[in-house]
XYZ file of C-alpha atoms in Angstrom:
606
model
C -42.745 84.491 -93.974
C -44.249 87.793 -94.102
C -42.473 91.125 -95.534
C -43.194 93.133 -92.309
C -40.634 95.469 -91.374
C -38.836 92.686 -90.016
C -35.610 95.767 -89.759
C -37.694 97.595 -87.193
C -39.560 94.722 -85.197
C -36.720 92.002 -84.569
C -34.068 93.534 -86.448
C -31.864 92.257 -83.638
C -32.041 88.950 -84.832
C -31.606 89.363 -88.719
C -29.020 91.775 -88.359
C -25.822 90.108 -89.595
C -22.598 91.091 -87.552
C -22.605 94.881 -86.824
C -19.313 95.716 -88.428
C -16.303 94.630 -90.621
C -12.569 94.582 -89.209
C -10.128 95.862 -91.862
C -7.282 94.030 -90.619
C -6.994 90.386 -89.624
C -6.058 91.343 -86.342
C -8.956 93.793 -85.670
C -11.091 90.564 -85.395
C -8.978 89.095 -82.483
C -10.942 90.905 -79.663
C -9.101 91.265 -76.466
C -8.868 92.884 -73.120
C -6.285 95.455 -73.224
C -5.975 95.970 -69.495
C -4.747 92.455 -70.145
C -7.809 90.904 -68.061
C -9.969 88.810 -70.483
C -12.722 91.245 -71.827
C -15.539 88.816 -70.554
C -14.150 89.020 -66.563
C -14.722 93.002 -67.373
C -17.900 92.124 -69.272
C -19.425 90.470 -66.122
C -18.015 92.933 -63.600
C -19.995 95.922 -65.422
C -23.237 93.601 -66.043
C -23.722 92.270 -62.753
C -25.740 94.676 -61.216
C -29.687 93.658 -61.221
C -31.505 90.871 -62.768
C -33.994 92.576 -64.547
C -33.426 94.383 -67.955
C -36.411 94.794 -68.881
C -40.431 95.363 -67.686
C -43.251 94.973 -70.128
C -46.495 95.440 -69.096
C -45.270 94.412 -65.963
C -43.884 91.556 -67.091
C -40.388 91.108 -66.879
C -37.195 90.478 -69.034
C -34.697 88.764 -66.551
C -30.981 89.182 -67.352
C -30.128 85.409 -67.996
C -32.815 85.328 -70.464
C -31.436 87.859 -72.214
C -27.966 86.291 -71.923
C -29.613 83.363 -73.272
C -30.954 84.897 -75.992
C -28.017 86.408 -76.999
C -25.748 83.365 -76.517
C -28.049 81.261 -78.744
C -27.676 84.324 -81.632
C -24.272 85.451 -81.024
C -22.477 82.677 -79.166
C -20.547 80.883 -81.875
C -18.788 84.502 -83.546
C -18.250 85.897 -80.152
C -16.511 82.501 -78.914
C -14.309 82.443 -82.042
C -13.388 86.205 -81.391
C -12.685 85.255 -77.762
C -10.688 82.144 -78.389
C -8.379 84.167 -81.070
C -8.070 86.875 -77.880
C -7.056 83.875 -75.112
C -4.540 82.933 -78.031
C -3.121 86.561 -78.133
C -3.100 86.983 -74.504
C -1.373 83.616 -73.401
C 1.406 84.758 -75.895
C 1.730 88.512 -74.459
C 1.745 86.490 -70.655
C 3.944 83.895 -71.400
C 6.351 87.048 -73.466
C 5.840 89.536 -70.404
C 4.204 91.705 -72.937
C 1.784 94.562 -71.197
C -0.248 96.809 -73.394
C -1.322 99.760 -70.807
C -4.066 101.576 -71.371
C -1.749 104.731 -71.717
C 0.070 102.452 -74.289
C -3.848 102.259 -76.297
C -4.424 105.844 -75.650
C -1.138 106.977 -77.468
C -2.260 105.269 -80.198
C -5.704 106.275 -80.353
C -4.420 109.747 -80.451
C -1.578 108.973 -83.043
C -4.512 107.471 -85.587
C -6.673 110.430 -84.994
C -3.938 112.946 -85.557
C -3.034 110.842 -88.994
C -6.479 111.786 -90.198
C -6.683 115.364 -88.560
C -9.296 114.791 -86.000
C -9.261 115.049 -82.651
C -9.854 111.933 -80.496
C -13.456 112.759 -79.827
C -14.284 113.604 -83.265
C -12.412 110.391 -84.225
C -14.403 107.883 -81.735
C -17.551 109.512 -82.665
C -16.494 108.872 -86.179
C -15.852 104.696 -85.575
C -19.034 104.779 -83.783
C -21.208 107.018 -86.452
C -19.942 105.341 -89.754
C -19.179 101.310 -87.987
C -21.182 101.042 -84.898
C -17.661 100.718 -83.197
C -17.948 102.281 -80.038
C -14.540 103.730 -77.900
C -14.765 100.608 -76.042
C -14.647 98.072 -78.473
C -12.332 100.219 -80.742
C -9.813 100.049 -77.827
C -10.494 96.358 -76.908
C -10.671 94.849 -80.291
C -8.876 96.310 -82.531
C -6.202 98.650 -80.645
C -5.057 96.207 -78.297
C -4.220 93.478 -80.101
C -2.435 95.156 -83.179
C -0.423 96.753 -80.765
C 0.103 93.132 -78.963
C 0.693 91.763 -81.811
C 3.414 93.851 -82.840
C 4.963 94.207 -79.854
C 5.665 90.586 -79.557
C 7.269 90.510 -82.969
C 9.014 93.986 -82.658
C 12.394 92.261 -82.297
C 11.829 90.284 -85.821
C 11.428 93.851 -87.423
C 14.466 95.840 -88.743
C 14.524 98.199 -91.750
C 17.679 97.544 -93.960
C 19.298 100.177 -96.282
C 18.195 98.665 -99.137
C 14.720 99.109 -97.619
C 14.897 102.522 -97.254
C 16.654 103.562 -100.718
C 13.841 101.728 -102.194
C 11.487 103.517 -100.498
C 13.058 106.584 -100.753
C 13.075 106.366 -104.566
C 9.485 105.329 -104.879
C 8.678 108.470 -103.304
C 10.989 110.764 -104.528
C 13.263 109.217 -107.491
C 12.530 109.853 -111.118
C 9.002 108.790 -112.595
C 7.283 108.445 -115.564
C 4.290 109.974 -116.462
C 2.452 107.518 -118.459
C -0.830 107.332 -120.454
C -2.210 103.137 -120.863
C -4.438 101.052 -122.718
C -6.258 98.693 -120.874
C -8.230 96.003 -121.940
C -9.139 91.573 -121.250
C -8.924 90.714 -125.038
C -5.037 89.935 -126.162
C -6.325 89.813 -129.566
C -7.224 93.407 -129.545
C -4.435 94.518 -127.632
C -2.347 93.316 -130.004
C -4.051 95.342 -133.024
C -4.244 98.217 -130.769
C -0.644 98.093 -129.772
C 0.273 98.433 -133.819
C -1.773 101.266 -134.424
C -0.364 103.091 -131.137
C 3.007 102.358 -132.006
C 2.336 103.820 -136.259
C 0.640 106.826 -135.057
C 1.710 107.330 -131.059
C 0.176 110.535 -131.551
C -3.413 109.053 -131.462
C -2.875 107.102 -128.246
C -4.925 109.561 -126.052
C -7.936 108.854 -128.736
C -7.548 105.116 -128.980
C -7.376 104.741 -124.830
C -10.680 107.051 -124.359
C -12.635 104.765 -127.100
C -11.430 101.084 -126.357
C -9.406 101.200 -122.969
C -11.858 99.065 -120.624
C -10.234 101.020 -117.142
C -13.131 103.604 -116.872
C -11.207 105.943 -114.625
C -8.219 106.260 -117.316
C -10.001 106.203 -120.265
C -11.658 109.141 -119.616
C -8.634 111.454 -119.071
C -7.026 109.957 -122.801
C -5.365 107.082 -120.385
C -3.700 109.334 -118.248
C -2.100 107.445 -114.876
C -0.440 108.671 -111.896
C 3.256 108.711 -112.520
C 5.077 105.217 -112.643
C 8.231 105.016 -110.063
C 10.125 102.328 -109.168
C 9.529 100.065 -106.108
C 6.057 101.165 -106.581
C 4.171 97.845 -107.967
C 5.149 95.313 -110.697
C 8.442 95.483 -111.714
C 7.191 94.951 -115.536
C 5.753 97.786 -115.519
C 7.547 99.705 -114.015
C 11.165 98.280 -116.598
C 8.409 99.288 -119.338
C 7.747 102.697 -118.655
C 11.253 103.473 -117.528
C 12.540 101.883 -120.705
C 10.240 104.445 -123.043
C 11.232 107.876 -124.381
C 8.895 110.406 -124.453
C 5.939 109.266 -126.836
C 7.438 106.084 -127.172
C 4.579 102.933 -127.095
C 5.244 100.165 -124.974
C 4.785 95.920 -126.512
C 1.677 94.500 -124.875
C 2.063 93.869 -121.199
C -0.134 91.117 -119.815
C -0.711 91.372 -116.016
C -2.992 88.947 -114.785
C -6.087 88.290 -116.994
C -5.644 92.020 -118.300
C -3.577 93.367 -121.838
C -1.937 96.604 -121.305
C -0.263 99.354 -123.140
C 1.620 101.897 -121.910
C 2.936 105.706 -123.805
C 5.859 107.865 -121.989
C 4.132 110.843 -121.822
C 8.055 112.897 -120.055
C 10.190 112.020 -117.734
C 9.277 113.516 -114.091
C 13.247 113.998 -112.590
C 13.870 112.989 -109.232
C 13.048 115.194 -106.297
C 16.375 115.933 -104.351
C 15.013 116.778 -100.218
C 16.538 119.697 -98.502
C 19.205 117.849 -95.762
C 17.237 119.651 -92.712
C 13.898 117.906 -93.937
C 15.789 114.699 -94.153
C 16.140 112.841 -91.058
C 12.254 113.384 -90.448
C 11.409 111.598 -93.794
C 14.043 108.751 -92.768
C 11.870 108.590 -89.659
C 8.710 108.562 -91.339
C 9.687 106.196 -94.470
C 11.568 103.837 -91.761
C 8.096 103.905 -90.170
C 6.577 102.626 -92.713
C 8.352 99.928 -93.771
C 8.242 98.670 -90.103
C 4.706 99.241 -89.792
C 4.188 97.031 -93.296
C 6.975 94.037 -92.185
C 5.395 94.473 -88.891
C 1.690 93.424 -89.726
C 3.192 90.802 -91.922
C 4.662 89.360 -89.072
C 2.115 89.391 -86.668
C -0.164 87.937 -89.377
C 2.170 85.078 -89.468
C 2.538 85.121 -85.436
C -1.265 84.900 -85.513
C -1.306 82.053 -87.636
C 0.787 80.301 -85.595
C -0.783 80.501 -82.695
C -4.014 79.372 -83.983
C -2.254 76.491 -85.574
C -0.442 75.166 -82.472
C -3.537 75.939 -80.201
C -4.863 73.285 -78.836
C -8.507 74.052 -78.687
C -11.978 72.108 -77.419
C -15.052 74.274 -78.719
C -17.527 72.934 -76.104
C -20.515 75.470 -76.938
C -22.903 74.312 -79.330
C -21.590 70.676 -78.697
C -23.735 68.278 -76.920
C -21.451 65.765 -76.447
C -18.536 67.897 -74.936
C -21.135 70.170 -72.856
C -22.308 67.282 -71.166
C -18.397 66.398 -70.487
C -17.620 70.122 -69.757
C -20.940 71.900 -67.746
C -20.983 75.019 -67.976
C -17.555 75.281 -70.279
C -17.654 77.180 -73.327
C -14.258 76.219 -74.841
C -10.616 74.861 -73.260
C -7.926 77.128 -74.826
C -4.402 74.723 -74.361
C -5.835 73.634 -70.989
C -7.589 77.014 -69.886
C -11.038 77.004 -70.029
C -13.525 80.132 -71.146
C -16.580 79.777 -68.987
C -20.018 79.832 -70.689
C -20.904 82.874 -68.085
C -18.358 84.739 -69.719
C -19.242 84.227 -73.380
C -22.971 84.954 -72.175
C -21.159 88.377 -70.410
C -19.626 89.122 -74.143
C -22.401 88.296 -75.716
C -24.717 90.800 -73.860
C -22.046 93.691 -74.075
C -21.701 93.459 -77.803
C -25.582 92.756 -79.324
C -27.987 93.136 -75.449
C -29.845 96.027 -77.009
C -30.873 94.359 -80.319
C -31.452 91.032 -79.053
C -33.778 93.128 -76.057
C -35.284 95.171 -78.612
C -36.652 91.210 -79.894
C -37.466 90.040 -76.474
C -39.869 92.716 -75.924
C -41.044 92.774 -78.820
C -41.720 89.069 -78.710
C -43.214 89.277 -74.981
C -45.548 91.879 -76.340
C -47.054 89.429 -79.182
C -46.738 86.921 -76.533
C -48.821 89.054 -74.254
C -51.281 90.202 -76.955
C -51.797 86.938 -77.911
C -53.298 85.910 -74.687
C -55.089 88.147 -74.470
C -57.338 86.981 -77.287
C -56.666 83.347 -75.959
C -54.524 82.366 -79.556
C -51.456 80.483 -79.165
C -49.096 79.863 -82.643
C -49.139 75.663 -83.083
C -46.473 74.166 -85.088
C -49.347 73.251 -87.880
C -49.357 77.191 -87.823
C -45.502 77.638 -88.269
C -45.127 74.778 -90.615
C -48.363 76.473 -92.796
C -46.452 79.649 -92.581
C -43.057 78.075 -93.988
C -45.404 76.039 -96.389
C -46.342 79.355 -97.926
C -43.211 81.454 -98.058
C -41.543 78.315 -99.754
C -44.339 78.721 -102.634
C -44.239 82.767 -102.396
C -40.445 82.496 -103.407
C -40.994 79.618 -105.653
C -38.895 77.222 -104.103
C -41.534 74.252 -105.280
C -41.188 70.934 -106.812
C -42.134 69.629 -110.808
C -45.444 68.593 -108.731
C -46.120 71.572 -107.302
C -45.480 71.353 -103.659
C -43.176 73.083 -101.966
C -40.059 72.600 -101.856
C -39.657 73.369 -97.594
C -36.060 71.575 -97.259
C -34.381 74.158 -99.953
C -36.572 76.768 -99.255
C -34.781 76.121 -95.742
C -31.276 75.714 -96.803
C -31.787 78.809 -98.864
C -33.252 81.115 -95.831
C -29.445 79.523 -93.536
C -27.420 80.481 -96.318
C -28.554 83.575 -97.322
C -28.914 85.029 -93.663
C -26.196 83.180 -91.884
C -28.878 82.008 -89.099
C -29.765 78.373 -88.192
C -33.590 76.777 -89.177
C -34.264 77.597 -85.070
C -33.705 80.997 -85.208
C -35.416 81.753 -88.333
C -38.510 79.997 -86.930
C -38.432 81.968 -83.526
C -37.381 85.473 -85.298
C -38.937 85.800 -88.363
C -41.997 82.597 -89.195
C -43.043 82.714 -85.282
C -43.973 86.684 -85.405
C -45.709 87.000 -88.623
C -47.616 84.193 -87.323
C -48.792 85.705 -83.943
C -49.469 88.527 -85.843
C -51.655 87.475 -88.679
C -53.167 85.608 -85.855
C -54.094 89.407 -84.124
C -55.433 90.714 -87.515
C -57.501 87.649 -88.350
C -61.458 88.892 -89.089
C -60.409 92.431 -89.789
C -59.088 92.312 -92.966
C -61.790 92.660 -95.602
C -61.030 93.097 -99.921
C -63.871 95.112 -100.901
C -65.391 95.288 -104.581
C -64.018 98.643 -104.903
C -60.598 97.009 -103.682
C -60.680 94.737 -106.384
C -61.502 97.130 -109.331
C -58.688 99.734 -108.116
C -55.853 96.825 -107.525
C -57.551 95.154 -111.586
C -56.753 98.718 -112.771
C -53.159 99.111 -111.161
C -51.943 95.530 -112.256
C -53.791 95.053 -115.508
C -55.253 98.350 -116.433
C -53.626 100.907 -119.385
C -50.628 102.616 -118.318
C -48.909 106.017 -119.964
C -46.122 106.275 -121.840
C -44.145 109.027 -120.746
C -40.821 111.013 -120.827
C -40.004 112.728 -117.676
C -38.099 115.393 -116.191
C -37.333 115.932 -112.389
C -35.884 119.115 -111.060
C -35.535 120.172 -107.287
C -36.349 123.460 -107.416
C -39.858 125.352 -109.188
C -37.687 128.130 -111.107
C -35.423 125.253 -112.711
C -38.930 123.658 -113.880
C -40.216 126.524 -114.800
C -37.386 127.266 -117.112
C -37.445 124.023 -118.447
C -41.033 123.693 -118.913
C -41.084 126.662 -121.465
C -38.196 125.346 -123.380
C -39.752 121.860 -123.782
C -43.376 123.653 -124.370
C -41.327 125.929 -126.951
C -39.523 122.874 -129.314
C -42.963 120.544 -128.656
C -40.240 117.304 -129.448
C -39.971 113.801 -128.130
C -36.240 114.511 -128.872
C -35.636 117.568 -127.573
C -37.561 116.337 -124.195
C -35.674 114.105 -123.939
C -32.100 116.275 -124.439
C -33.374 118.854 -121.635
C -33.705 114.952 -119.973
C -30.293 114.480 -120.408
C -29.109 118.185 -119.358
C -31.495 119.283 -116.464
C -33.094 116.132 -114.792
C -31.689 114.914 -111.106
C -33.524 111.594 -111.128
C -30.852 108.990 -112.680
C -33.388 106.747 -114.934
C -34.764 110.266 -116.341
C -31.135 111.247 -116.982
C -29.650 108.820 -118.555
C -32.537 107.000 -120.657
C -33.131 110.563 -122.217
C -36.418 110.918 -120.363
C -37.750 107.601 -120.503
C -39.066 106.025 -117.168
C -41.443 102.862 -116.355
C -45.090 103.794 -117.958
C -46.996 105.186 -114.973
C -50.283 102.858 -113.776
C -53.027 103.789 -111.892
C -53.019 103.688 -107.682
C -49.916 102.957 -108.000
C -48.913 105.209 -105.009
C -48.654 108.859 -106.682
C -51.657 110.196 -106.649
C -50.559 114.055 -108.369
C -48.123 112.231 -111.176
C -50.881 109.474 -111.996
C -53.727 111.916 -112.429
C -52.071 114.746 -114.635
C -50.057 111.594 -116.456
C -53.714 109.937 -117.219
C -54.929 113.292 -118.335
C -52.333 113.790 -121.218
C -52.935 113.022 -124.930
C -50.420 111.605 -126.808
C -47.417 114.453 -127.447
C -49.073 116.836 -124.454
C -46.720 118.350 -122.365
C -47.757 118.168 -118.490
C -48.512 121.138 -116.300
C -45.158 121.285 -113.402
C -46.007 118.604 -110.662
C -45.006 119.641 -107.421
C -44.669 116.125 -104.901
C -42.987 116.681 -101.801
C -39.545 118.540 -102.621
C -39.427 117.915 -106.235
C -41.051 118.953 -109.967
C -41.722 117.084 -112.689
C -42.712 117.370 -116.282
C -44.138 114.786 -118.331
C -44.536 114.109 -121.867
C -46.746 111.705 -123.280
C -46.148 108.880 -125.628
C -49.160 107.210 -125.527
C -50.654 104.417 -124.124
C -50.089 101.030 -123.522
C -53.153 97.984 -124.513
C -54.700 96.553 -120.990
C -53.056 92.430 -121.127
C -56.488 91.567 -119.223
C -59.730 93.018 -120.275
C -62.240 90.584 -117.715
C -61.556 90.969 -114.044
C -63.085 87.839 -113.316
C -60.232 86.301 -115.406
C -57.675 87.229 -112.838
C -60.173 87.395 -109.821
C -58.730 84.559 -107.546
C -55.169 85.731 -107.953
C -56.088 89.598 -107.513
C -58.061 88.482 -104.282
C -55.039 86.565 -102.993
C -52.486 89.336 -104.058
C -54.970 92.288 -102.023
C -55.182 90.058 -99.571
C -51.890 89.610 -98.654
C -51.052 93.370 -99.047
C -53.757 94.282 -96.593
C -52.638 92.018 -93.874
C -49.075 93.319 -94.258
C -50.363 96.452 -93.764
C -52.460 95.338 -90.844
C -49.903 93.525 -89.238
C -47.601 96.640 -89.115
C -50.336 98.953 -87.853
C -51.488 95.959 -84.935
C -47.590 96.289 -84.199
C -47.576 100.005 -83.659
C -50.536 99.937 -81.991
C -48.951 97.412 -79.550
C -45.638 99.326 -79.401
C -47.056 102.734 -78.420
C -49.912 101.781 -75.799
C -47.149 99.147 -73.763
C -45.791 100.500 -70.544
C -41.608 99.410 -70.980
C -39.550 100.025 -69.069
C -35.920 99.151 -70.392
C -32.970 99.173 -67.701
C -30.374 98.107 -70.026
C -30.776 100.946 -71.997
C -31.909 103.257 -69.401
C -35.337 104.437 -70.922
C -38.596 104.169 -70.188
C -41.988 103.968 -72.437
C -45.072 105.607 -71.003
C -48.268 104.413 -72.900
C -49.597 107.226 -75.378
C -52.861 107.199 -73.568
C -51.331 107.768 -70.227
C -49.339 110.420 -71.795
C -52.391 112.212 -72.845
C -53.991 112.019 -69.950
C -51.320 113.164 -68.045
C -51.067 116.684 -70.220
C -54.869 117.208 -70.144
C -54.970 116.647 -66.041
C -52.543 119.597 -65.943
């Protein structure tokens, strides 16, 4: 398998689900008109069976369907199974969610963070690839489903709320602690805190292992009660001010706390009180509530009866055309096809025409990819990541298992989406990729040639480096470099290594750097390098002895390595070239390529 930009030309197929649910019940998808969201899927895809034209060669609808079915079938029919499970309850319950019901809510979230509901949608759909249809579908409607069916388990006791109310306004402690995974040091630490209680803030910033706390002296946010653990919590509260707490052991951690004061309780004014009863209440019902319909959840998945027919020979043969029976209810295949589509159609088109324009290409040159091709190709990446054998020979079966597991994809798909590409494309390069003598010289020189020792500074701005520059040219140090390193440089290496960075090598890719670096003499300060929007200033240590002195000694390997790198590069540049002179035209996501040629041709004719 070949390295080449695999994200931009079938990143529909190596792109693992789109986003993460936060809750358990954001993953049970449903329709929240309380129609199943496939019958709505099918309704709004039904029109046309062409999604796509390339080259005049079309992209019919069922083969996208069945291209996205045989990519996304199994997660979507899971999602939709948990959403039949949801909806039976709410049907069986007369439970309606409305769409004014999901609105509401939409608008209550949004007005929790301060947004308004467009700013919040375009939010989901900017930072999770969530759009307002899915949000509302598949994550909206079934908390609220959920809840509602177990609203009448919910009720918020006194007790409840005066525990509440006193972790939010009853009397803290405002603590410092010393935090660290080693009992026998928290012991010894615990007897010098509790001899000289004065020098706790010291002994938490040099051994407490909680980075956050350490470096404020182990300050914490103020311990009330109700908050957390109850031991710690009875610890703190049982301190006077500067008094050291016994070593605390939560978990696989060794704690101790200091009272820093007492933080009295904070006494409402009655007018402000019935609103925080309402909003405390609130709370606590929203946190029993999600409990529950976790455990409502679980038991409908657990007295289900269920018959996954997709992906099952056996029971599709039985069931034709069935993708699942949900306690007696079956989910056709057309609708997990309809789901499918909605959810991942414009990646998995994105790889259908990009695979009907290798397919086309290909033809064109009368070359077809054989399996002795495909299993060559695997051959190769298997010994490229050095899955071989003692013998040498690769090791194809765990090279396999490894490529499943690592990408969540089957052996199929990782043929069809990633080996059967590179191979149709090396296929379009062969004959024009040539290592030439001067080739081999520049890559000997970048892989085995000297390389300078330097210490670097990067600023963004020419008057920072210019200030800089004279200060380092003014104290000619390796250690002072280094300090104005540590003070002034943005890049993080630079910064925190005290100017050190990787020794620089020849072609390596920065042309500016790599000629003033090989220009330097050992304790030479640079000139400023501008590259793109940054400056840098180099100081030179030296340089380092070449490990190879004969190219011939490393010839086969160097041939193989430039090789390979050039045919990358090939490959991408056949893609583009492929990409930009096709005539598409994609329906599905309303757009339409014109061929840079006819483009031209088009302005110069006016």
């Amino acid at each position: 398998m070949v390295a080449l930009r695999t994200s931009h030309i079938f990143r529909s197929y190596w792109l693992k689900k789109l986003f993460v649910l936060i809750a358990a019940v954001a993953a049970l998808a449903v329709a929240w008109r309380g129609i199943p969201a496939s019958a709505q899927t099918e309704s709004s895809l039904a029109t046309g069976s062409v999604v796509a034209v390339v080259n005049a060669d079309p992209i019919s609808r069922d083969s996208l369907a069945d291209a996205a079915v045989e990519r996304y079938g199994v997660d979507v029919l899971d999602n939709m199974v948990n959403r039949y499970l949801i909806l039976q309850r709410c049907q069986a319950s007369g439970v309606e969610i409305t769409n004014d019901d999901v609105g509401r809510e939409i608008q209550r979230l949004a007005k929790k963070f301060g947004l308004t509901i467009e700013s919040y949608l375009t939010l989901l759909r900017d930072e999770r690839d969530i759009t307002p249809d899915q949000y509302s579908r598949e994550i909206i409607w079934p908390m609220l489903a959920l809840r509602r069916l177990v609203a009448d388990q919910v009720e918020v006791s006194q007790e409840e709320f005066n525990q509440a109310f006193l972790s939010q306004y009853g009397e803290a402690v405002k603590c410092r602690i010393i935090m660290v995974d080693d009992a026998g040091l928290a012991s010894q630490l615990q007897v010098r805190a509790a001899s000289e209680p004065e020098r706790f803030e010291t002994l938490a910033k040099q051994h407490s292992q909680d980075e956050s706390s350490a470096s404020v002296g182990g300050l914490i946010p103020p311990i009330r009660r109700y908050m957390g653990d109850s031991r710690i919590e009875d610890a703190a509260f049982s301190l006077p001010d500067g008094g050291v707490s016994n070593v605390l052991q939560i978990g696989d951690q060794h704690m101790i706390l200091q009272a820093v004061k007492r933080i009295p309780a904070t006494q409402p004014s009655p007018k402000a009180m019935p609103s925080i009863r309402e909003q405390i209440q609130d709370r606590i019902r929203d946190t029993k509530m999600r409990v529950a319909a976790a455990e409502l959840f679980t038991e409908l998945q657990s007295d289900a009866n269920v018959i996954t027919v997709l992906g099952n020979e056996t029971a599709s043969a039985k069931y034709p055309g069935v993708a699942a029976i949900i306690n007696g209810q079956q989910i056709p295949v057309s609708s997990v096809a309809a789901e499918c589509v909605k959810r991942h159609g414009a990646e998995v088109l994105d790889g259908e025409i990009n695979r009907k324009l290798l397919t086309q290409a290909l033809r064109a040159v009368r070359q077809t990819v054989s399996q002795s091709d495909i299993d060559a190709e695997v051959r190769d990446a298997a010994i490229r990541y050095g899955f071989v054998r003692s013998d040498g020979s690769p090791d194809i079966g765990a090279w396999i298992e490894a490529v499943v597991a690592d990408s969540s994809v089957s052996a199929d798909l990782y043929i069809q989406d990633a080996v059967w590409p590179s191979v149709a494309l090396k296929k379009l390069v062969a004959g024009t990729i040539e290592v030439t003598d001067q080739d081999m010289q520049r890559g000997f020189e970048s892989s085995f040639g000297p390389r300078v020792e330097v210490l670097a500074i990067v600023l963004s701005d020419q008057r920072s480096a210019q200030e800089v520059w004279e200060m380092a040219r003014d104290n000619p140090t390796d250690a002072f470099f280094g300090t104005l390193a540590e003070d002034y440089s943005i890049e993080p290496v630079s910064a925190s290594n005290a100017g050190k960075v990787p020794p620089i090598r020849k072609f390596g890719g920065q042309p500016a750097v790599e000629k003033e670096a090989f220009s330097l003499k050992p304790g030479e300060l640079s000139g400023i390098i501008s590259t793109g929007d940054q400056y840098i200033i180099l100081r030179c240590q030296g340089y380092t002895e070449p490990i190879v002195s004969d190219v011939q000694a490393v010839a086969t390997e160097l041939r193989r390595d430039l090789t390979e790198k050039a045919t990358r590069i090939a490959m991408a540049a056949k893609f583009d070239e492929l990409l930009t002179s096709a005539e598409i035209d994609n329906f599905f996501a309303a757009e339409s390529q014109v061929p840079r040629v006819a483009r031209q041709s088009a302005s110069s004719a006016k």
